[in-house]
PDB file of C-alpha atoms in Angstrom:
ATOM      1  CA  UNK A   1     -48.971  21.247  28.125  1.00  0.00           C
ATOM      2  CA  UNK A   2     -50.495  17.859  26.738  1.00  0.00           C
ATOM      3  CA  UNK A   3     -51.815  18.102  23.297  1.00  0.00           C
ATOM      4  CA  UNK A   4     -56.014  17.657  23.276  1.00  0.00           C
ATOM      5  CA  UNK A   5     -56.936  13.880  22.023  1.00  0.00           C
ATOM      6  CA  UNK A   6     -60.099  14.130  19.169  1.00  0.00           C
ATOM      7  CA  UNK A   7     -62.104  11.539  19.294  1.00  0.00           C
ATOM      8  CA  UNK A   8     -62.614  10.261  15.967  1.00  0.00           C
ATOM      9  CA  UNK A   9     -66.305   9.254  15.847  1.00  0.00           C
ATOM     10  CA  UNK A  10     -66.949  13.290  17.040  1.00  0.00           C
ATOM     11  CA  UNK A  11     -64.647  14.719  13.964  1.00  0.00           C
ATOM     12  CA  UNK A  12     -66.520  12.231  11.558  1.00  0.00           C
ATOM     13  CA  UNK A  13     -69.714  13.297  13.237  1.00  0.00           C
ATOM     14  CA  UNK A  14     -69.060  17.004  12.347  1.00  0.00           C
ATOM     15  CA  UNK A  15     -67.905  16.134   9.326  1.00  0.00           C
ATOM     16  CA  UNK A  16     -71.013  14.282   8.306  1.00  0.00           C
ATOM     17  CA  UNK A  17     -73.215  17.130   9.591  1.00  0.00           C
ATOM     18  CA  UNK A  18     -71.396  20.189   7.651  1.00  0.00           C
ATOM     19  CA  UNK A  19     -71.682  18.333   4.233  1.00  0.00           C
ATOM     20  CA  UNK A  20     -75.335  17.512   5.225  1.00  0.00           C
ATOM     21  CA  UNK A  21     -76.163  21.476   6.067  1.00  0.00           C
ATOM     22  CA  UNK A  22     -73.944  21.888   2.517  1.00  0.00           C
ATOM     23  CA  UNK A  23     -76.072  20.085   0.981  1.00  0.00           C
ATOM     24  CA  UNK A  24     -79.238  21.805   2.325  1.00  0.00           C
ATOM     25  CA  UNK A  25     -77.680  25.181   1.409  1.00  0.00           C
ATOM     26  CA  UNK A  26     -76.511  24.538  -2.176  1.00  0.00           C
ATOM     27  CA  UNK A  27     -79.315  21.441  -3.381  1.00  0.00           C
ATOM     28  CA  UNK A  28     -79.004  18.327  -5.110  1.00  0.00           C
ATOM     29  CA  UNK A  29     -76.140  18.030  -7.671  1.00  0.00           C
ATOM     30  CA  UNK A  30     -77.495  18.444 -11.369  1.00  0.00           C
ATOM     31  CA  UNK A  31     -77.425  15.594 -13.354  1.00  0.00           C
ATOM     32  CA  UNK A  32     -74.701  15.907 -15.969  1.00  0.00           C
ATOM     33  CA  UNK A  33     -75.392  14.564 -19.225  1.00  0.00           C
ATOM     34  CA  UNK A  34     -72.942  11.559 -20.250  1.00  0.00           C
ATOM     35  CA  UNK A  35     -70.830  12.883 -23.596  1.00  0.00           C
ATOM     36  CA  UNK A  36     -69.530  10.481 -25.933  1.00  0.00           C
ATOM     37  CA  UNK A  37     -65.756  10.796 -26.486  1.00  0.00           C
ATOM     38  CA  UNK A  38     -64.678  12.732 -29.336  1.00  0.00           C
ATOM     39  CA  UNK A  39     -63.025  10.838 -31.875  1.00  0.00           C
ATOM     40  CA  UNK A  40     -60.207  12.056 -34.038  1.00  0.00           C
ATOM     41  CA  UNK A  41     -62.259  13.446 -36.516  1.00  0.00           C
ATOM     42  CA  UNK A  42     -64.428  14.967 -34.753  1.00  0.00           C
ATOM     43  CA  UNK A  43     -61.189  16.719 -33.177  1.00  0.00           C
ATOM     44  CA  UNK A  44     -60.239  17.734 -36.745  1.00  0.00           C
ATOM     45  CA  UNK A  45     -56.300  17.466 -36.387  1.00  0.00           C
ATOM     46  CA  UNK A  46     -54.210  19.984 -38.748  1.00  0.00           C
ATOM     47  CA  UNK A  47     -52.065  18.841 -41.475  1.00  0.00           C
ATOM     48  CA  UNK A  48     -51.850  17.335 -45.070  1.00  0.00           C
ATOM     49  CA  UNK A  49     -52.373  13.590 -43.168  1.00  0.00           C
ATOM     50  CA  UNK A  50     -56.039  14.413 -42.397  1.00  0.00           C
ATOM     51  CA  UNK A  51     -57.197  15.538 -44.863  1.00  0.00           C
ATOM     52  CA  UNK A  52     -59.040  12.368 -46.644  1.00  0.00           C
ATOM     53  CA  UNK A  53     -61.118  10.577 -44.706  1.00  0.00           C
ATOM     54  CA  UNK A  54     -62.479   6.924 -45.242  1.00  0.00           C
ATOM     55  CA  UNK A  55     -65.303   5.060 -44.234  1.00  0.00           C
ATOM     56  CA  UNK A  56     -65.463   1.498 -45.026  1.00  0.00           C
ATOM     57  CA  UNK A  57     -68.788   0.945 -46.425  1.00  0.00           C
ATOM     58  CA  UNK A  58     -71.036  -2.076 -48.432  1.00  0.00           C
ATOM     59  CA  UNK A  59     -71.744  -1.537 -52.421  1.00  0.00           C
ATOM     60  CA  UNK A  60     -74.965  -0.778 -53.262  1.00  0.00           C
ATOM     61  CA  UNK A  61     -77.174  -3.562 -54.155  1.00  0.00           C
ATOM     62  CA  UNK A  62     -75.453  -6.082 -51.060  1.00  0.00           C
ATOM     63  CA  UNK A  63     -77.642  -5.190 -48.260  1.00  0.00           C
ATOM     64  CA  UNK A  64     -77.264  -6.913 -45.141  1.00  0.00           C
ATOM     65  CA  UNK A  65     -73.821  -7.726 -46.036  1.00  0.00           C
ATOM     66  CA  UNK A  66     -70.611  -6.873 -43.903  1.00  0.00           C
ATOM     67  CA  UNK A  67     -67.769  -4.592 -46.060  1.00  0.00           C
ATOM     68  CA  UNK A  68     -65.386  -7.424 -45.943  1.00  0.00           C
ATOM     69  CA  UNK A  69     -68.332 -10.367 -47.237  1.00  0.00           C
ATOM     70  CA  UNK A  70     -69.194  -7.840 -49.801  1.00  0.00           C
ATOM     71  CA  UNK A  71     -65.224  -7.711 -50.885  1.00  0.00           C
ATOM     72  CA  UNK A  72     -64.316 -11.770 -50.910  1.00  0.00           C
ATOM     73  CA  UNK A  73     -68.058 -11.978 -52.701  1.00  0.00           C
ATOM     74  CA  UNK A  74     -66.180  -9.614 -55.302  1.00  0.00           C
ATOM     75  CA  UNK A  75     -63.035  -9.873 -55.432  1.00  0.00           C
ATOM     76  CA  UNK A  76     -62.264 -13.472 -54.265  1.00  0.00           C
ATOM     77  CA  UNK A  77     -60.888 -14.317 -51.036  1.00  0.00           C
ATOM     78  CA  UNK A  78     -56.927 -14.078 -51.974  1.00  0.00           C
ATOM     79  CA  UNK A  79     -57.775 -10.520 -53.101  1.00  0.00           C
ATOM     80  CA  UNK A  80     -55.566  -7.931 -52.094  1.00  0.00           C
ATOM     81  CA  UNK A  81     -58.841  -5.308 -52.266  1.00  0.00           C
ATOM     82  CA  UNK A  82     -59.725  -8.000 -49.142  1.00  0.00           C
ATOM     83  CA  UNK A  83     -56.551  -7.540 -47.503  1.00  0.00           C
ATOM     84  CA  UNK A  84     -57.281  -4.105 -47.560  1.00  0.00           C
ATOM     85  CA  UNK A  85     -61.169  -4.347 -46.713  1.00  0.00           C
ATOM     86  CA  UNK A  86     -59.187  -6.390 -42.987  1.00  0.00           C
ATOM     87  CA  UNK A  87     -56.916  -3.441 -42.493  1.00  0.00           C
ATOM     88  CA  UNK A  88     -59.875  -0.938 -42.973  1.00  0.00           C
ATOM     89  CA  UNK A  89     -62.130  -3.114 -40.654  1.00  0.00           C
ATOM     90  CA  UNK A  90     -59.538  -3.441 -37.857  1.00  0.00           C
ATOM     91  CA  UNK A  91     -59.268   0.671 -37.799  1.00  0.00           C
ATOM     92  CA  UNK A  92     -62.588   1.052 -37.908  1.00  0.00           C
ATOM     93  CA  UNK A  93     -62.512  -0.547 -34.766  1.00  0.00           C
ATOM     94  CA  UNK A  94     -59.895   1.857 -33.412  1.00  0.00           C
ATOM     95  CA  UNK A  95     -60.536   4.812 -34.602  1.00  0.00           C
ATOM     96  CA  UNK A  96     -64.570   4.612 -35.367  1.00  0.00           C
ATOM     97  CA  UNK A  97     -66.155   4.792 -38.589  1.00  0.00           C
ATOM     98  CA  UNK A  98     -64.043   7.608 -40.445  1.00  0.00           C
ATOM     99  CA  UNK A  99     -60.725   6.419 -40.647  1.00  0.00           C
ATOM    100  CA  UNK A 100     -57.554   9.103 -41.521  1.00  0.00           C
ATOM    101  CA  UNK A 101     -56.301   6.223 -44.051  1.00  0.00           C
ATOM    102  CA  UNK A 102     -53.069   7.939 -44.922  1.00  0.00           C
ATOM    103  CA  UNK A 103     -51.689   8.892 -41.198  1.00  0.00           C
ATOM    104  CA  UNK A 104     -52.322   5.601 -39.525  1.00  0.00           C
ATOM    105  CA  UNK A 105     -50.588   3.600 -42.671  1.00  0.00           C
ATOM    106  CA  UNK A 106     -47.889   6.146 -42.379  1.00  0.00           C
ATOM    107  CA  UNK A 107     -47.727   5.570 -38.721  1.00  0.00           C
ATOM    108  CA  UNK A 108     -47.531   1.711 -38.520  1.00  0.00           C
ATOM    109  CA  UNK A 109     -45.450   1.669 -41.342  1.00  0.00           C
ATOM    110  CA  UNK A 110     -42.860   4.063 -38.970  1.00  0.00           C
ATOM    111  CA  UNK A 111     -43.479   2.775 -36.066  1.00  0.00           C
ATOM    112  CA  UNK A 112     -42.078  -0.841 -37.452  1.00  0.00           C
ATOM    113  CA  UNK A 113     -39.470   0.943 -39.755  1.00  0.00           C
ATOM    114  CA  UNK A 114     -37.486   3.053 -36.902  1.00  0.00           C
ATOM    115  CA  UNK A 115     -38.349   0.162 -34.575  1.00  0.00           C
ATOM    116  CA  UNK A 116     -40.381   1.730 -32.401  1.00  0.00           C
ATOM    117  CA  UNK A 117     -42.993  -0.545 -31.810  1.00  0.00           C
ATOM    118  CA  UNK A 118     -40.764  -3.082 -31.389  1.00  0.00           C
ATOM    119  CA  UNK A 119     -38.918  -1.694 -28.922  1.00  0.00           C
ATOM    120  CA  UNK A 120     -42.295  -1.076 -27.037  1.00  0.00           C
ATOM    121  CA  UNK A 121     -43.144  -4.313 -27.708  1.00  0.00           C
ATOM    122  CA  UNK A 122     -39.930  -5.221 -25.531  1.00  0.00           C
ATOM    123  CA  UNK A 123     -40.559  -2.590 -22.372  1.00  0.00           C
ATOM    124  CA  UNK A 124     -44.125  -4.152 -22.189  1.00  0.00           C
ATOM    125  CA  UNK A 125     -43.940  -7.415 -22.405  1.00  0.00           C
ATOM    126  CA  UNK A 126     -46.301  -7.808 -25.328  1.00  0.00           C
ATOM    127  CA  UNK A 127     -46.768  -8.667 -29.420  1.00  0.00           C
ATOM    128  CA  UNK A 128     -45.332  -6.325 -31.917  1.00  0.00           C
ATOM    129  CA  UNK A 129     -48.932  -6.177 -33.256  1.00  0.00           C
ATOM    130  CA  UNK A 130     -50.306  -5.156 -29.423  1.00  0.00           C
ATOM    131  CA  UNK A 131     -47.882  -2.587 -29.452  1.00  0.00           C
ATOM    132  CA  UNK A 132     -48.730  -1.315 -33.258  1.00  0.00           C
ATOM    133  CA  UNK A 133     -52.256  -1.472 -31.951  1.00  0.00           C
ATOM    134  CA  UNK A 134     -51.569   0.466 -28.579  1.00  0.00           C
ATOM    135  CA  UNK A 135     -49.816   3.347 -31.380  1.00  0.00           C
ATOM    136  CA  UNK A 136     -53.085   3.436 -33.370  1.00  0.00           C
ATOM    137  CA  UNK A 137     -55.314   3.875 -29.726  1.00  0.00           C
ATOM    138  CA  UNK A 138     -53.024   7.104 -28.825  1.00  0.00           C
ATOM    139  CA  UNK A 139     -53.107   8.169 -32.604  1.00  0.00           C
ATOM    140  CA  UNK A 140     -57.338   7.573 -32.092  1.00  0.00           C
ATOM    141  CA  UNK A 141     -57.545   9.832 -28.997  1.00  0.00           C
ATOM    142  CA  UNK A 142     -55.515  12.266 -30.444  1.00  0.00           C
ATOM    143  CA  UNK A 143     -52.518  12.269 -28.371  1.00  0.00           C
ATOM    144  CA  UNK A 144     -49.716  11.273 -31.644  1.00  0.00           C
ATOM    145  CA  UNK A 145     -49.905  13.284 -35.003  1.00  0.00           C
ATOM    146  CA  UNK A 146     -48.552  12.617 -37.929  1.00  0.00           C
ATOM    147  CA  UNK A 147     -46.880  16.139 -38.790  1.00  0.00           C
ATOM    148  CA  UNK A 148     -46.996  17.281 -42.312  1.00  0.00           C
ATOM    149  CA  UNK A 149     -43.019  16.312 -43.058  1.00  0.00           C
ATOM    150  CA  UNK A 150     -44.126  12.532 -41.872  1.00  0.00           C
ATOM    151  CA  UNK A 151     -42.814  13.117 -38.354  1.00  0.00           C
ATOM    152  CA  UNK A 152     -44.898  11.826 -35.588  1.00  0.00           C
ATOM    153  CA  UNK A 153     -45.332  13.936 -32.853  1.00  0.00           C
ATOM    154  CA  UNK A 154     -47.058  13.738 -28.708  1.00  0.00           C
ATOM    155  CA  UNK A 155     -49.500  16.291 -28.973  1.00  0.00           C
ATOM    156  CA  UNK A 156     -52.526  17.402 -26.526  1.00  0.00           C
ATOM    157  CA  UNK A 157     -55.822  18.156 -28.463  1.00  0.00           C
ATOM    158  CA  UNK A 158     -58.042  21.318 -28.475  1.00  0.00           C
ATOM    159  CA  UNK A 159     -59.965  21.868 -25.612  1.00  0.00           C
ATOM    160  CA  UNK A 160     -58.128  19.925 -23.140  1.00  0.00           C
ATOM    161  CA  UNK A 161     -56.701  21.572 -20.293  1.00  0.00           C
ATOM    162  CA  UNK A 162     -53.001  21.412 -21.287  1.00  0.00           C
ATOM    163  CA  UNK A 163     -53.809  22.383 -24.880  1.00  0.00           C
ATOM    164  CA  UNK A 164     -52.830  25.569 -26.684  1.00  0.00           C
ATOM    165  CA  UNK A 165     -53.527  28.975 -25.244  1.00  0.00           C
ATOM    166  CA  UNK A 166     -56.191  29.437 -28.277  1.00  0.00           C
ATOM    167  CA  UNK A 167     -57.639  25.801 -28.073  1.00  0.00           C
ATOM    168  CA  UNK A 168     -55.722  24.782 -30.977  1.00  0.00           C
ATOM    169  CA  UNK A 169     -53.511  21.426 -30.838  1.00  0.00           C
ATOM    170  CA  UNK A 170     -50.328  21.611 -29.015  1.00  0.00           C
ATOM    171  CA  UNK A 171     -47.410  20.016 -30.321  1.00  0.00           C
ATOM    172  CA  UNK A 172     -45.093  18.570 -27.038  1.00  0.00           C
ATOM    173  CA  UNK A 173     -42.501  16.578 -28.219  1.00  0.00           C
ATOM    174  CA  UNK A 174     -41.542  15.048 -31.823  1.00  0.00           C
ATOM    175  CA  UNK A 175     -41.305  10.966 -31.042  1.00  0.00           C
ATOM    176  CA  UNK A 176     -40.484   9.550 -34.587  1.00  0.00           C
ATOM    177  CA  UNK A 177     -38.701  10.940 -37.401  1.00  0.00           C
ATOM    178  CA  UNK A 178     -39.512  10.132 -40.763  1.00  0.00           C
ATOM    179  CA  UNK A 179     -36.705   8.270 -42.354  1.00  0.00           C
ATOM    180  CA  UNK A 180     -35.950   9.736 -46.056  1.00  0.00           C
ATOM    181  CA  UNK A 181     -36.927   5.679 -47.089  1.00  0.00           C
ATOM    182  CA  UNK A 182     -39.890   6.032 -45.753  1.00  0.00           C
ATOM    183  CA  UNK A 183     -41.309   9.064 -46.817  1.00  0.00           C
ATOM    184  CA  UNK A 184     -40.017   7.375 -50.515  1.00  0.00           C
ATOM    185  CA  UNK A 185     -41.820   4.101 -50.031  1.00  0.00           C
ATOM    186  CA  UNK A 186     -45.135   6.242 -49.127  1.00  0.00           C
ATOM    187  CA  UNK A 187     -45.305   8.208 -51.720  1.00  0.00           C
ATOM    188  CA  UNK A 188     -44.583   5.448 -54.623  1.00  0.00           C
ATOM    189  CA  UNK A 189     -48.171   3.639 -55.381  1.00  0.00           C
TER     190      UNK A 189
END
C-alpha cells in the first residue's frame, strides 16, 4: 500500500489556522513586565563571606566628583587608598553597587593561588585577568560561593529551578579548596 504524500503548503495551512482559532479562544498574550536581574545581594548568599557589604561612595563635601577623583584629590595619586578606590570601581562594575568585599578578594586571590584562573586562562584562549574577571561574573550571578572554610563552591541560587527543595542555595560541587596559606595570608591585615 503506498504511503499518502502531504502536501506541505496544506499542513502549514492547517497549522496557521489552528494557532489562529488558538488565539481567538485564549486572547492576546499579557504583557509581562521586564524584571531586572537580581544581583548577588539582592540574592542574599549564606555564610561569614557576605556578610559586609561595600559601596564605593564620594566624601561629603566633593559633589560631582567620581569615588576614585575624590581619592587621588586626597590621598595623592601613588596612594594605595587609590589602588583600592580601582579595585572597588572595577567590582562595582561586576557585581553592581554593593560589593561582598571580602569573598571576591578571597576569590581572586584563590583563583591565582591554586592556579585556577590560569589554567582557564589556557582552555580559553584568553588573559589571566579575562579569566579572573569571567570568575568574578559567575561569583556576580551567583553561581560560585565562597563557603565559610574559604572553599569555593558551584552553587544554583534560590528560586531557580534547580535550586534547593526549600528555595534555599544549593551547593553542587566544591571547585577550589582553600590552601592553609591562603586562608593565613587573608586573615593577616
Amino acid at each position: 500500500m503506498a504511503r499518502k504524500r502531504h502536501d506541505p503548503a496544506q499542513r502549514r495551512a492547517r497549522e496557521a489556522a489552528r494557532r489562529t482559532a488558538a488565539a481567538e479562544r485564549i486572547g492576546p498574550r499579557p504583557k509581562r513586565t521586564p524584571r531586572k536581574p537580581a544581583t548577588l545581594y539582592d540574592l542574599s548568599p549564606p555564610g561569614a563571606f557576605y556578610r559586609e557589604w561595600v559601596r564605593p561612595a564620594v566624601p561629603q563635601g566633593m559633589d560631582g566628583a567620581s569615588p576614585l577623583d575624590a581619592a587621588v584629590a586626597h590621598f595623592g595619586p601613588d596612594a594605595g587608598e587609590v589602588d583600592t578606590m580601582r579595585r572597588f570601581l572595577a567590582y562595582a562594575e561586576i557585581y553592581g553597587q554593593q560589593i561582598p568585599v571580602d569573598a571576591a578578594r578571597h576569590l581572586e586571590t584563590l583563583a591565582r593561588l591554586s592556579g585556577m584562573a590560569a589554567e582557564a586562562a589556557a582552555a580559553q584562549d584568553m588573559s589571566e585577568e579575562e579569566a579572573v574577571e569571567s570568575l568574578h561574573s559567575l561569583h556576580a550571578q551567583g553561581l560560585l560561593l565562597v563557603d565559610d572554610d574559604g572553599s569555593v563552591w558551584l552553587t544554583v541560587p534560590p528560586g531557580t529551578p534547580y535550586s534547593a527543595p526549600d528555595g534555599a542555595w544549593a551547593f553542587v560541587e566544591k571547585r577550589m579548596d582553600a590552601p592553609k596559606e591562603a586562608a593565613a595570608a587573608l586573615d593577616s591585615p
